[in-house]
Amino acid sequence: MKPLVRTAALSGYVELCRSLDLDPQALLKRVGLDTAALVVQDRWISGAAAVQVLELSAADSGHEDFGVLQAEFRRFSNLGPISLVVREEPSVRSALGLLIRHQHMFNEVLHTQLQEADGLATLKVDLLLGEAMQTRQATELAVTAFHRILRAFLDPGWHPLSVWFRHPAPADASTHRRAFGSAVEFDQKFNGIVFYAHELDAPNAMADPLLHEYARQYLKPIATPQDTTAADRVRELIEVLLPSGRCSIEQVARSLGVDRRTVHRHLAASGETFSSLLNATRMRLAEQFVANPRRSLTEISDLLGFSSLSAFSRWFREQFGCSPRAWRSSGSRQHPGRS
């Protein structure tokens, strides 16, 4: 089943199009949507269609900064019902953690991770669509939206250490510099935001302590918090170990401080196996890496822990139904404006 997004993901789209002399109805129609579909922000629509219309709009307007500009129309309430709970969390850490755990409530395409190491916090943002397509504008929209959320949690004048994008810099980066200051960098290893880890423990500037418990009670009937499981920890370790060529269940077990039988037992309890998690992680990363024309297939093969390019190519064809080169070229053909 293809991932969906709430129509609120396109909040401000019509207004931005009109300000740039674009016809929003004509653009939406090209991807099977219409302006009437955007009126109710809790309606679910195709995630691929939402991503595609942003790319088409950027190409037609000549604005490589379309995603960043649209993020400026976003309000915290666009997150939907979860926003009522998140805004009352006492700290930035708990607010951001709750938002990430329940991101499926507002966007099934979005895949966000918060990592901490060496005094730094890294918020990584990826979009998983299950098909090859350009995602530059949607990625910039998502990262800018999270940047604005962090400012709301902390302070309107807050600045991160860096804002990274995998794709190349636009011809004119003035809008990006206005949004992020000098912290913005392109052609980096991931899409996301890096800031000091201690800022996660700062009080949430939006919260009213008297409303926290009421908000949590409101959350219970509409969502079940998903705490980190053994499967989550194994997924994270697989992603770290893959490029080293040492991604085995034995190595994962050693990293967790247990034996392999314990890992098998915990994964079986959640209906998973090490092989299923390894394959799912490779698929997610392959989708991101192969779509990036600046990465060679040999490099991608190494990053995914394959012994050879031919082994990677065979695996990719089994999972995606075509060769890595065909996947990459089909994405380029569908979106001639690809950077």
CSV table of C-alpha atoms in Angstrom, one decimal:
chain,number,residue,atom,x,y,z
A,1,MET,CA,0.0,0.0,0.0
A,2,LYS,CA,1.4,3.4,-1.0
A,3,PRO,CA,2.1,5.9,1.8
A,4,LEU,CA,-0.4,8.7,2.4
A,5,VAL,CA,-0.1,12.3,3.8
A,6,ARG,CA,-2.6,14.6,5.3
A,7,THR,CA,-3.7,17.4,2.9
A,8,ALA,CA,-2.2,19.7,5.6
A,9,ALA,CA,1.2,18.8,4.1
A,10,LEU,CA,0.2,21.1,1.3
A,11,SER,CA,-1.0,23.9,3.5
A,12,GLY,CA,-0.3,27.3,1.8
A,13,TYR,CA,0.2,25.6,-1.5
A,14,VAL,CA,-2.6,27.5,-3.3
A,15,GLU,CA,-1.6,30.8,-1.8
A,16,LEU,CA,2.1,30.4,-2.8
A,17,CYS,CA,1.2,29.3,-6.3
A,18,ARG,CA,-0.9,32.4,-6.8
A,19,SER,CA,1.8,34.7,-5.4
A,20,LEU,CA,4.2,33.2,-8.1
A,21,ASP,CA,1.6,33.5,-10.9
A,22,LEU,CA,1.1,29.7,-11.1
A,23,ASP,CA,-2.3,28.0,-11.6
A,24,PRO,CA,-2.6,25.7,-8.6
A,25,GLN,CA,-5.6,23.8,-10.0
A,26,ALA,CA,-3.9,23.0,-13.2
A,27,LEU,CA,-0.8,21.7,-11.4
A,28,LEU,CA,-2.8,19.7,-8.9
A,29,LYS,CA,-4.8,18.1,-11.8
A,30,ARG,CA,-1.6,16.9,-13.3
A,31,VAL,CA,-1.0,14.6,-10.3
A,32,GLY,CA,-4.6,13.6,-9.8
A,33,LEU,CA,-5.5,16.2,-7.1
A,34,ASP,CA,-7.6,19.3,-7.0
A,35,THR,CA,-7.9,22.4,-4.9
A,36,ALA,CA,-11.1,21.2,-3.3
A,37,ALA,CA,-9.1,18.3,-1.8
A,38,LEU,CA,-7.0,20.7,0.2
A,39,VAL,CA,-9.8,22.5,2.0
A,40,VAL,CA,-10.1,19.9,4.7
A,41,GLN,CA,-6.6,19.4,6.2
A,42,ASP,CA,-7.3,16.0,7.8
A,43,ARG,CA,-8.1,14.3,4.5
A,44,TRP,CA,-5.5,11.8,3.4
A,45,ILE,CA,-4.0,11.9,-0.1
A,46,SER,CA,-1.3,10.2,-2.1
A,47,GLY,CA,2.1,11.0,-0.7
A,48,ALA,CA,3.7,10.6,-4.2
A,49,ALA,CA,1.2,13.0,-5.7
A,50,ALA,CA,2.0,15.6,-3.0
A,51,VAL,CA,5.7,15.2,-3.7
A,52,GLN,CA,5.3,15.4,-7.4
A,53,VAL,CA,3.2,18.5,-7.4
A,54,LEU,CA,5.9,20.4,-5.5
A,55,GLU,CA,8.5,19.4,-8.0
A,56,LEU,CA,6.3,20.4,-10.9
A,57,SER,CA,5.5,23.8,-9.3
A,58,ALA,CA,9.2,24.5,-8.7
A,59,ALA,CA,10.0,23.7,-12.3
A,60,ASP,CA,7.2,25.8,-13.7
A,61,SER,CA,7.9,28.8,-11.5
A,62,GLY,CA,11.6,28.6,-11.8
A,63,HIS,CA,11.8,28.7,-8.0
A,64,GLU,CA,14.3,26.1,-6.7
A,65,ASP,CA,13.3,27.4,-3.2
A,66,PHE,CA,9.6,26.4,-3.6
A,67,GLY,CA,9.7,24.0,-0.7
A,68,VAL,CA,11.3,26.4,1.7
A,69,LEU,CA,8.8,29.2,0.6
A,70,GLN,CA,5.9,26.9,1.3
A,71,ALA,CA,7.1,26.0,4.7
A,72,GLU,CA,6.8,29.6,5.6
A,73,PHE,CA,3.0,29.2,5.3
A,74,ARG,CA,3.0,26.3,7.8
A,75,ARG,CA,1.5,26.7,11.3
A,76,PHE,CA,2.1,24.3,14.2
A,77,SER,CA,-1.6,23.3,14.1
A,78,ASN,CA,-1.0,21.8,10.6
A,79,LEU,CA,0.3,18.8,12.4
A,80,GLY,CA,-3.3,17.9,13.2
A,81,PRO,CA,-4.6,16.5,16.5
A,82,ILE,CA,-1.1,15.5,17.7
A,83,SER,CA,-0.1,19.2,17.8
A,84,LEU,CA,-2.4,19.7,20.8
A,85,VAL,CA,-0.5,17.1,22.8
A,86,VAL,CA,3.1,17.9,21.6
A,87,ARG,CA,2.8,21.6,22.4
A,88,GLU,CA,2.1,20.9,26.0
A,89,GLU,CA,5.1,18.6,26.6
A,90,PRO,CA,7.4,20.0,29.2
A,91,SER,CA,10.8,19.8,27.4
A,92,VAL,CA,12.0,20.0,23.9
A,93,ARG,CA,13.2,16.4,24.2
A,94,SER,CA,9.8,15.0,25.2
A,95,ALA,CA,8.0,17.2,22.6
A,96,LEU,CA,10.2,16.2,19.7
A,97,GLY,CA,10.2,12.5,20.8
A,98,LEU,CA,6.4,12.4,21.0
A,99,LEU,CA,6.2,14.1,17.5
A,100,ILE,CA,8.6,11.6,16.0
A,101,ARG,CA,7.0,8.5,17.6
A,102,HIS,CA,3.6,9.6,16.2
A,103,GLN,CA,4.7,11.0,12.8
A,104,HIS,CA,2.5,8.4,11.1
A,105,MET,CA,-0.5,10.3,12.4
A,106,PHE,CA,0.2,13.1,10.0
A,107,ASN,CA,2.5,11.8,7.3
A,108,GLU,CA,3.3,8.2,6.3
A,109,VAL,CA,6.0,9.3,3.9
A,110,LEU,CA,8.1,11.0,6.6
A,111,HIS,CA,10.9,9.0,8.3
A,112,THR,CA,12.6,11.1,11.0
A,113,GLN,CA,15.2,10.0,13.5
A,114,LEU,CA,16.8,11.8,16.4
A,115,GLN,CA,20.3,10.8,17.3
A,116,GLU,CA,22.7,12.0,20.0
A,117,ALA,CA,26.5,11.6,20.2
A,118,ASP,CA,29.4,13.7,21.4
A,119,GLY,CA,27.2,16.5,22.8
A,120,LEU,CA,25.3,16.9,19.5
A,121,ALA,CA,21.8,16.1,18.5
A,122,THR,CA,21.0,15.2,14.9
A,123,LEU,CA,17.5,15.3,13.5
A,124,LYS,CA,17.6,13.3,10.2
A,125,VAL,CA,14.7,13.7,7.8
A,126,ASP,CA,14.0,11.3,5.0
A,127,LEU,CA,11.0,10.6,2.7
A,128,LEU,CA,10.2,7.0,1.8
A,129,LEU,CA,7.8,6.7,-1.2
A,130,GLY,CA,8.6,3.2,-2.5
A,131,GLU,CA,9.2,4.5,-6.0
A,132,ALA,CA,11.8,6.5,-7.8
A,133,MET,CA,11.1,10.2,-7.9
A,134,GLN,CA,12.7,13.6,-7.2
A,135,THR,CA,12.0,14.7,-3.6
A,136,ARG,CA,14.1,17.9,-3.4
A,137,GLN,CA,11.2,20.3,-2.7
A,138,ALA,CA,9.3,18.0,-0.3
A,139,THR,CA,12.6,17.3,1.6
A,140,GLU,CA,13.3,21.1,1.9
A,141,LEU,CA,9.7,21.6,3.0
A,142,ALA,CA,10.0,18.9,5.7
A,143,VAL,CA,13.4,20.1,7.0
A,144,THR,CA,12.3,23.7,7.1
A,145,ALA,CA,9.1,22.8,8.9
A,146,PHE,CA,11.1,20.9,11.6
A,147,HIS,CA,13.4,23.9,11.8
A,148,ARG,CA,10.4,26.2,12.5
A,149,ILE,CA,9.0,23.7,15.0
A,150,LEU,CA,12.3,23.7,16.9
A,151,ARG,CA,12.3,27.5,17.0
A,152,ALA,CA,8.7,27.3,18.4
A,153,PHE,CA,9.9,24.9,21.1
A,154,LEU,CA,13.0,26.9,22.0
A,155,ASP,CA,13.0,30.6,20.9
A,156,PRO,CA,12.2,32.5,17.7
A,157,GLY,CA,15.9,33.6,17.5
A,158,TRP,CA,17.3,30.1,17.9
A,159,HIS,CA,19.8,28.9,15.3
A,160,PRO,CA,21.1,25.3,14.8
A,161,LEU,CA,24.7,24.5,14.3
A,162,SER,CA,24.0,23.3,10.8
A,163,VAL,CA,21.2,22.5,8.3
A,164,TRP,CA,22.2,19.8,5.8
A,165,PHE,CA,20.8,18.7,2.5
A,166,ARG,CA,22.0,15.8,0.3
A,167,HIS,CA,21.2,17.6,-2.9
A,168,PRO,CA,23.3,20.3,-4.6
A,169,ALA,CA,22.9,24.0,-3.8
A,170,PRO,CA,20.4,26.0,-5.8
A,171,ALA,CA,21.6,28.7,-8.2
A,172,ASP,CA,20.3,31.3,-5.8
A,173,ALA,CA,20.5,30.3,-2.1
A,174,SER,CA,19.2,33.6,-0.7
A,175,THR,CA,15.9,32.1,0.5
A,176,HIS,CA,17.7,29.3,2.2
A,177,ARG,CA,20.1,31.7,3.9
A,178,ARG,CA,17.2,33.8,5.1
A,179,ALA,CA,15.5,30.7,6.5
A,180,PHE,CA,18.6,29.1,8.1
A,181,GLY,CA,21.4,31.7,8.1
A,182,SER,CA,24.9,30.6,7.4
A,183,ALA,CA,24.2,27.2,8.8
A,184,VAL,CA,22.8,25.8,5.6
A,185,GLU,CA,25.0,23.4,3.6
A,186,PHE,CA,24.4,21.3,0.5
A,187,ASP,CA,25.9,18.1,-0.9
A,188,GLN,CA,26.0,16.6,2.6
A,189,LYS,CA,25.6,13.1,3.9
A,190,PHE,CA,22.0,13.4,5.1
A,191,ASN,CA,19.0,15.8,5.2
A,192,GLY,CA,18.5,17.2,8.6
A,193,ILE,CA,19.4,19.6,11.4
A,194,VAL,CA,22.3,19.5,13.9
A,195,PHE,CA,22.3,21.3,17.2
A,196,TYR,CA,23.6,21.0,20.7
A,197,ALA,CA,22.2,18.0,22.6
A,198,HIS,CA,21.7,20.0,25.8
A,199,GLU,CA,19.1,22.1,24.0
A,200,LEU,CA,16.8,19.0,24.1
A,201,ASP,CA,16.5,19.4,27.8
A,202,ALA,CA,15.4,23.1,27.6
A,203,PRO,CA,11.8,23.8,28.6
A,204,ASN,CA,9.3,23.8,25.8
A,205,ALA,CA,8.5,27.5,25.3
A,206,MET,CA,4.9,26.7,24.2
A,207,ALA,CA,3.9,24.5,27.1
A,208,ASP,CA,1.5,25.3,29.8
A,209,PRO,CA,2.3,22.9,32.8
A,210,LEU,CA,-1.3,22.8,33.9
A,211,LEU,CA,-2.4,21.4,30.5
A,212,HIS,CA,0.2,18.7,30.2
A,213,GLU,CA,-1.9,15.9,31.9
A,214,TYR,CA,-5.0,16.9,30.1
A,215,ALA,CA,-3.1,16.7,26.8
A,216,ARG,CA,-1.8,13.3,27.6
A,217,GLN,CA,-5.3,12.0,28.5
A,218,TYR,CA,-6.5,13.3,25.1
A,219,LEU,CA,-3.7,11.4,23.3
A,220,LYS,CA,-4.6,7.9,24.8
A,221,PRO,CA,-7.8,7.3,22.8
A,222,ILE,CA,-6.3,8.4,19.4
A,223,ALA,CA,-2.8,6.9,19.5
A,224,THR,CA,-0.6,4.4,21.3
A,225,PRO,CA,2.9,5.6,22.0
A,226,GLN,CA,5.5,3.3,20.5
A,227,ASP,CA,8.5,3.1,22.8
A,228,THR,CA,11.8,1.9,21.4
A,229,THR,CA,11.8,-1.9,21.0
A,230,ALA,CA,14.4,-4.5,20.5
A,231,ALA,CA,13.6,-4.4,16.8
A,232,ASP,CA,14.2,-0.6,16.7
A,233,ARG,CA,17.6,-1.0,18.3
A,234,VAL,CA,18.6,-3.7,15.9
A,235,ARG,CA,17.5,-1.5,12.9
A,236,GLU,CA,19.7,1.3,14.2
A,237,LEU,CA,22.7,-1.0,14.6
A,238,ILE,CA,22.1,-2.5,11.1
A,239,GLU,CA,22.2,0.9,9.6
A,240,VAL,CA,25.5,1.8,11.4
A,241,LEU,CA,27.2,-1.6,10.7
A,242,LEU,CA,26.2,-2.0,7.0
A,243,PRO,CA,29.0,0.2,5.5
A,244,SER,CA,31.6,-1.6,7.6
A,245,GLY,CA,30.9,-5.0,5.9
A,246,ARG,CA,30.5,-6.5,9.4
A,247,CYS,CA,26.7,-6.4,9.7
A,248,SER,CA,25.9,-9.8,11.2
A,249,ILE,CA,23.6,-10.9,13.9
A,250,GLU,CA,26.7,-11.9,16.0
A,251,GLN,CA,28.0,-8.3,15.7
A,252,VAL,CA,24.6,-6.8,16.6
A,253,ALA,CA,24.4,-9.1,19.6
A,254,ARG,CA,27.8,-8.1,20.8
A,255,SER,CA,26.9,-4.4,20.4
A,256,LEU,CA,23.7,-5.0,22.5
A,257,GLY,CA,25.7,-7.0,25.1
A,258,VAL,CA,23.7,-10.2,24.6
A,259,ASP,CA,24.0,-13.5,22.7
A,260,ARG,CA,22.5,-14.1,19.3
A,261,ARG,CA,19.7,-16.4,20.7
A,262,THR,CA,18.5,-13.5,22.8
A,263,VAL,CA,18.4,-11.2,19.8
A,264,HIS,CA,16.4,-13.9,17.9
A,265,ARG,CA,14.0,-14.3,20.8
A,266,HIS,CA,13.2,-10.6,21.1
A,267,LEU,CA,12.8,-10.2,17.4
A,268,ALA,CA,10.5,-13.2,17.1
A,269,ALA,CA,8.3,-11.7,19.8
A,270,SER,CA,7.7,-8.7,17.5
A,271,GLY,CA,7.2,-10.9,14.4
A,272,GLU,CA,10.6,-10.0,12.9
A,273,THR,CA,13.8,-11.8,12.1
A,274,PHE,CA,17.3,-10.4,11.7
A,275,SER,CA,17.1,-11.2,7.9
A,276,SER,CA,13.8,-9.3,7.5
A,277,LEU,CA,15.2,-6.2,9.3
A,278,LEU,CA,18.4,-6.3,7.4
A,279,ASN,CA,16.5,-6.5,4.1
A,280,ALA,CA,14.0,-3.8,5.0
A,281,THR,CA,16.9,-1.5,6.1
A,282,ARG,CA,18.8,-2.1,2.9
A,283,MET,CA,15.6,-1.4,0.8
A,284,ARG,CA,15.1,1.9,2.6
A,285,LEU,CA,18.7,3.0,2.2
A,286,ALA,CA,18.8,1.8,-1.4
A,287,GLU,CA,15.8,3.9,-2.3
A,288,GLN,CA,17.6,7.0,-1.0
A,289,PHE,CA,21.1,6.2,-2.4
A,290,VAL,CA,20.1,5.0,-5.9
A,291,ALA,CA,18.0,8.1,-6.4
A,292,ASN,CA,21.1,10.2,-5.9
A,293,PRO,CA,23.0,10.4,-9.2
A,294,ARG,CA,26.2,11.6,-7.5
A,295,ARG,CA,26.6,8.2,-5.8
A,296,SER,CA,28.1,5.5,-8.0
A,297,LEU,CA,26.5,2.0,-7.9
A,298,THR,CA,29.8,0.6,-6.6
A,299,GLU,CA,29.8,3.0,-3.7
A,300,ILE,CA,26.2,2.2,-2.9
A,301,SER,CA,26.9,-1.5,-3.0
A,302,ASP,CA,29.7,-0.9,-0.4
A,303,LEU,CA,27.4,1.3,1.8
A,304,LEU,CA,24.8,-1.5,1.8
A,305,GLY,CA,27.3,-4.1,2.8
A,306,PHE,CA,27.3,-6.2,-0.4
A,307,SER,CA,30.5,-8.2,-1.3
A,308,SER,CA,30.2,-7.1,-5.0
A,309,LEU,CA,28.3,-4.8,-7.4
A,310,SER,CA,26.8,-7.9,-9.1
A,311,ALA,CA,25.5,-9.2,-5.8
A,312,PHE,CA,23.9,-5.8,-5.1
A,313,SER,CA,22.4,-5.6,-8.6
A,314,ARG,CA,20.8,-9.1,-8.2
A,315,TRP,CA,19.4,-8.2,-4.8
A,316,PHE,CA,18.0,-4.8,-6.1
A,317,ARG,CA,16.3,-6.4,-9.1
A,318,GLU,CA,14.6,-9.0,-6.7
A,319,GLN,CA,13.3,-6.3,-4.4
A,320,PHE,CA,12.4,-3.5,-6.8
A,321,GLY,CA,11.7,-5.4,-10.1
A,322,CYS,CA,14.3,-3.6,-12.1
A,323,SER,CA,18.0,-2.9,-12.1
A,324,PRO,CA,19.5,0.0,-10.1
A,325,ARG,CA,20.3,1.9,-13.3
A,326,ALA,CA,16.7,1.5,-14.6
A,327,TRP,CA,15.4,2.8,-11.3
A,328,ARG,CA,17.6,5.8,-11.4
A,329,SER,CA,16.9,6.6,-15.1
A,330,SER,CA,13.1,6.1,-14.6
A,331,GLY,CA,13.2,8.7,-11.9
A,332,SER,CA,15.1,11.1,-14.1
A,333,ARG,CA,12.8,10.6,-17.0
A,334,GLN,CA,9.7,11.2,-14.9
A,335,HIS,CA,11.2,14.4,-13.5
A,336,PRO,CA,13.3,16.1,-16.1
A,337,GLY,CA,13.9,19.0,-13.7
A,338,ARG,CA,16.0,16.8,-11.5
A,339,SER,CA,19.0,18.4,-9.9
